[in-house]
CSV table of C-alpha atoms in Angstrom, one decimal:
chain,number,residue,atom,x,y,z
A,690,ASP,CA,307.9,164.1,145.6
A,691,GLY,CA,305.1,163.4,147.9
A,692,GLY,CA,305.2,160.6,150.1
A,693,ILE,CA,305.8,159.2,153.7
A,694,THR,CA,309.3,159.4,155.4
A,695,GLN,CA,310.1,156.9,158.2
A,696,SER,CA,313.5,156.8,159.9
A,697,PRO,CA,315.8,155.4,160.8
A,698,LYS,CA,315.1,152.2,158.6
A,699,TYR,CA,317.2,150.2,161.1
A,700,LEU,CA,317.7,150.7,164.7
A,701,PHE,CA,319.2,148.5,167.5
A,702,ARG,CA,318.2,149.1,171.1
A,703,LYS,CA,319.2,147.5,174.3
A,704,GLU,CA,316.8,146.4,176.7
A,705,GLY,CA,315.2,148.8,179.0
A,706,GLN,CA,315.5,151.7,176.4
A,707,ASN,CA,313.0,154.0,175.0
A,708,VAL,CA,313.6,154.4,171.3
A,709,THR,CA,311.4,156.7,168.9
A,710,LEU,CA,310.8,156.2,165.4
A,711,SER,CA,309.9,159.2,163.1
A,712,CYS,CA,307.2,159.4,160.6
A,713,GLU,CA,306.8,162.6,158.2
A,714,GLN,CA,304.4,163.0,155.4
A,715,ASN,CA,304.2,165.7,152.9
A,716,LEU,CA,300.9,164.6,151.2
A,717,ASN,CA,298.8,167.2,153.5
A,718,HIS,CA,296.8,164.1,154.8
A,719,ASP,CA,294.7,164.3,157.9
A,720,ALA,CA,294.8,160.8,159.5
A,721,MET,CA,298.1,158.9,160.3
A,722,TYR,CA,298.8,155.5,161.2
A,723,TRP,CA,301.3,153.0,163.2
A,724,TYR,CA,301.3,149.5,162.5
A,725,ARG,CA,303.4,146.6,163.9
A,726,GLN,CA,304.3,143.9,161.4
A,727,ASP,CA,305.4,140.3,162.7
A,728,PRO,CA,305.9,137.2,160.5
A,729,GLY,CA,302.4,135.5,160.3
A,730,GLN,CA,300.6,138.0,162.1
A,731,GLY,CA,300.1,140.6,159.3
A,732,LEU,CA,299.7,144.1,160.3
A,733,ARG,CA,298.3,145.1,163.7
A,734,LEU,CA,297.3,148.6,164.6
A,735,ILE,CA,299.2,150.4,167.4
A,736,TYR,CA,298.0,154.1,167.0
A,737,TYR,CA,296.0,156.3,164.7
A,738,SER,CA,295.3,159.9,164.5
A,739,GLN,CA,292.5,161.8,162.7
A,740,ILE,CA,293.5,165.2,163.2
A,741,VAL,CA,296.1,167.1,164.9
A,742,ASN,CA,296.3,166.8,168.7
A,743,ASP,CA,294.1,164.0,168.9
A,744,PHE,CA,295.0,160.2,168.7
A,745,GLN,CA,293.5,156.8,169.5
A,746,LYS,CA,294.8,153.5,170.8
A,747,GLY,CA,294.5,150.6,168.1
A,748,ASP,CA,294.5,147.2,169.1
A,749,ILE,CA,298.0,146.8,170.6
A,750,ALA,CA,298.7,150.3,172.3
A,751,GLU,CA,300.6,149.1,175.6
A,752,GLY,CA,303.9,149.8,175.6
A,753,TYR,CA,303.8,152.6,173.0
A,754,SER,CA,303.1,156.4,172.9
A,755,VAL,CA,302.6,159.0,170.1
A,756,SER,CA,302.2,162.3,169.7
A,757,ARG,CA,300.4,164.8,166.6
A,758,GLU,CA,301.6,168.2,167.2
A,759,LYS,CA,301.8,168.9,163.9
A,760,LYS,CA,299.8,167.6,160.7
A,761,GLU,CA,302.6,166.3,159.2
A,762,SER,CA,304.4,164.4,161.7
A,763,PHE,CA,303.4,161.5,163.7
A,764,PRO,CA,306.3,160.1,165.9
A,765,LEU,CA,305.9,156.9,168.0
A,766,THR,CA,307.9,156.1,171.0
A,767,VAL,CA,308.5,152.1,172.0
A,768,THR,CA,309.0,152.3,175.5
A,769,SER,CA,311.0,149.8,177.9
A,770,ALA,CA,307.4,148.6,179.1
A,771,GLN,CA,306.7,146.8,175.5
A,772,LYS,CA,307.8,143.3,176.3
A,773,ASN,CA,308.6,142.2,172.9
A,774,PRO,CA,309.4,145.3,170.7
A,775,THR,CA,311.6,143.5,168.0
A,776,ALA,CA,309.2,143.8,164.8
A,777,PHE,CA,308.9,145.8,161.3
A,778,TYR,CA,307.0,149.2,162.3
A,779,LEU,CA,305.0,150.7,159.3
A,780,CYS,CA,303.7,154.3,159.1
A,781,ALA,CA,300.8,155.2,157.1
A,782,SER,CA,298.7,158.4,156.2
A,783,SER,CA,295.3,158.9,154.4
A,784,ASN,CA,292.7,161.5,153.1
A,785,LYS,CA,289.4,161.8,151.2
A,786,GLY,CA,287.6,161.2,154.5
A,787,SER,CA,287.3,157.9,155.9
A,788,ALA,CA,287.1,155.9,152.2
A,789,GLY,CA,290.7,156.8,151.3
A,790,GLU,CA,293.1,154.5,151.0
A,791,LEU,CA,296.4,154.2,153.1
A,792,PHE,CA,299.9,155.3,151.9
A,793,PHE,CA,302.5,153.6,153.6
A,794,GLY,CA,306.3,154.5,154.4
A,795,GLU,CA,309.3,151.8,153.9
A,796,GLY,CA,309.3,151.1,157.4
A,797,SER,CA,311.4,151.0,160.2
A,798,ARG,CA,312.8,147.6,161.4
A,799,LEU,CA,313.7,147.7,165.3
A,800,THR,CA,315.8,145.0,166.7
A,801,VAL,CA,316.3,144.8,170.5
A,802,LEU,CA,319.7,143.3,171.6
B,1389,ALA,CA,284.5,145.1,166.1
B,1390,GLN,CA,286.1,145.0,162.8
B,1391,SER,CA,288.2,141.8,161.8
B,1392,VAL,CA,289.4,140.5,158.6
B,1393,ALA,CA,290.4,136.7,157.6
B,1394,GLN,CA,292.7,135.7,155.1
B,1395,PRO,CA,292.3,131.8,155.1
B,1396,GLU,CA,295.4,131.0,153.0
B,1397,ASP,CA,298.8,131.4,154.4
B,1398,GLN,CA,300.2,130.6,151.0
B,1399,VAL,CA,298.8,130.2,147.2
B,1400,ASN,CA,300.7,128.7,144.7
B,1401,VAL,CA,299.8,129.2,140.9
B,1402,ALA,CA,301.4,128.5,137.5
B,1403,GLU,CA,302.3,131.6,135.3
B,1404,GLY,CA,299.4,132.5,133.1
B,1405,ASN,CA,296.7,131.0,135.1
B,1406,PRO,CA,294.0,132.8,137.1
B,1407,LEU,CA,294.7,133.4,140.6
B,1408,THR,CA,292.3,134.0,143.4
B,1409,VAL,CA,293.4,135.3,147.0
B,1410,LYS,CA,290.6,134.9,149.5
B,1411,CYS,CA,289.3,137.4,152.4
B,1412,THR,CA,286.3,137.8,154.6
B,1413,TYR,CA,285.7,140.4,156.6
B,1414,SER,CA,283.4,141.6,159.7
B,1415,VAL,CA,282.2,145.0,160.5
B,1416,SER,CA,279.1,146.4,162.3
B,1417,GLY,CA,278.2,148.7,159.6
B,1418,ASN,CA,278.9,149.0,156.0
B,1419,PRO,CA,282.3,148.2,154.9
B,1420,TYR,CA,285.2,149.8,153.0
B,1421,LEU,CA,287.3,147.3,151.8
B,1422,PHE,CA,291.2,147.3,150.4
B,1423,TRP,CA,293.7,145.4,149.1
B,1424,TYR,CA,297.4,146.0,149.3
B,1425,VAL,CA,300.8,144.4,148.2
B,1426,GLN,CA,304.1,144.1,149.8
B,1427,TYR,CA,307.3,143.1,148.7
B,1428,PRO,CA,310.2,142.0,150.9
B,1429,ASN,CA,311.1,144.6,153.3
B,1430,ARG,CA,309.1,147.1,152.0
B,1431,GLY,CA,305.9,149.4,152.7
B,1432,LEU,CA,302.9,148.3,151.4
B,1433,GLN,CA,301.3,149.6,148.0
B,1434,PHE,CA,297.5,150.0,147.5
B,1435,LEU,CA,295.7,148.1,144.7
B,1436,LEU,CA,292.3,148.5,144.7
B,1437,LYS,CA,289.5,149.5,147.0
B,1438,TYR,CA,285.5,148.9,147.3
B,1439,ILE,CA,283.5,151.8,148.7
B,1440,THR,CA,280.0,151.8,147.1
B,1441,GLY,CA,278.6,150.7,144.0
B,1442,ASP,CA,279.6,148.0,141.2
B,1443,ASN,CA,280.6,144.9,143.1
B,1444,LEU,CA,283.4,144.2,140.7
B,1445,VAL,CA,286.2,146.5,141.4
B,1446,LYS,CA,289.4,146.9,139.1
B,1447,GLY,CA,292.4,147.9,140.2
B,1448,SER,CA,296.5,148.2,139.4
B,1449,TYR,CA,298.5,145.7,137.7
B,1450,GLY,CA,295.2,143.9,136.2
B,1451,PHE,CA,293.9,142.9,139.8
B,1452,GLU,CA,290.3,143.1,140.3
B,1453,ALA,CA,287.8,142.3,143.5
B,1454,GLU,CA,284.6,141.0,143.7
B,1455,PHE,CA,282.5,142.2,146.5
B,1456,ASN,CA,280.0,139.8,148.1
B,1457,LYS,CA,278.3,141.2,150.8
B,1458,SER,CA,276.1,138.3,151.7
B,1459,GLN,CA,279.1,136.0,152.1
B,1460,THR,CA,281.0,139.0,153.5
B,1461,SER,CA,283.7,138.3,151.0
B,1462,PHE,CA,286.2,140.4,149.0
B,1463,HIS,CA,288.5,138.3,147.2
B,1464,LEU,CA,291.3,139.2,145.0
B,1465,LYS,CA,291.3,138.0,141.4
B,1466,LYS,CA,293.6,138.0,138.2
B,1467,PRO,CA,292.8,136.5,135.0
B,1468,SER,CA,296.4,135.8,134.3
B,1469,ALA,CA,299.2,135.5,136.9
B,1470,LEU,CA,302.7,136.8,136.1
B,1471,VAL,CA,305.9,135.3,137.9
B,1472,SER,CA,306.2,139.3,139.0
B,1473,ASP,CA,303.2,138.9,140.7
B,1474,SER,CA,304.8,137.0,143.6
B,1475,ALA,CA,304.4,139.1,147.0
B,1476,LEU,CA,302.6,139.3,150.1
B,1477,TYR,CA,298.9,140.4,149.8
B,1478,PHE,CA,296.8,142.2,152.7
B,1479,CYS,CA,293.2,142.7,152.7
B,1480,ALA,CA,292.0,145.3,155.1
B,1481,VAL,CA,288.6,146.6,156.2
B,1482,ARG,CA,287.3,150.1,157.6
B,1483,ASP,CA,283.8,150.4,159.0
B,1484,ALA,CA,282.3,153.2,157.1
B,1485,THR,CA,280.5,154.8,160.2
B,1486,GLY,CA,283.4,154.4,162.4
B,1487,GLY,CA,285.9,156.7,161.4
B,1488,PHE,CA,289.5,156.0,160.1
B,1489,LYS,CA,290.4,152.8,162.2
B,1490,THR,CA,291.4,150.2,159.2
B,1491,ILE,CA,292.2,146.6,160.3
B,1492,PHE,CA,294.3,144.1,158.3
B,1493,GLY,CA,294.3,140.7,157.6
B,1494,ALA,CA,297.2,138.3,158.1
B,1495,GLY,CA,298.4,138.2,154.8
B,1496,THR,CA,298.5,135.6,152.0
B,1497,ARG,CA,301.8,135.0,150.1
B,1498,LEU,CA,301.4,134.3,146.6
B,1499,PHE,CA,304.0,132.3,144.6
B,1500,VAL,CA,303.7,132.1,141.0
B,1501,LYS,CA,305.8,129.6,139.3
B,1502,ALA,CA,307.3,130.1,135.6
């Protein structure tokens, strides 16, 4: 079935460690997104990519990095520079030009110990 | 800059009654507007969108939304609420002339009481 796969679903990290969250889609969508979700703050955009080898910062990009080497993959690295990384991270993709709705993965919950 | 406001943290409604979840937006160009629903510890599911045309948009599970350009609003509605509609609802906006950047509101929790 077509969809978006995020892994791992749960991740624990010690302070000072970098972690990478995986996001893979088999929908042949051009655009991919990473959002962070915190209680009471909704979804905040970290990075998004419209095409391969290109990506743009969202509203809270500091402390995060991404790559888009393949159309189907958009991994997110949470670096040690991110001050408060504990959150629920959601990956999404969209197609049909800029009017397309987003399709979301099931999310990855990161906890910093 | 794009922004979305969902003025209510929570909406409570009795089963069988109509429900409304409010959303207002701000974009510099024409808006593309979306509603999504989220169940606990899951990703978001798309409900409906406004791109152009008829101001009343119908979507999944009996939901609809009305686009009002003068009030910059896109309220989500359903004529008769179900207990199973209880979830977290998000409004989102994209500038039609600004590419793919999509901004979400803070979310509104809908609680439908039996």
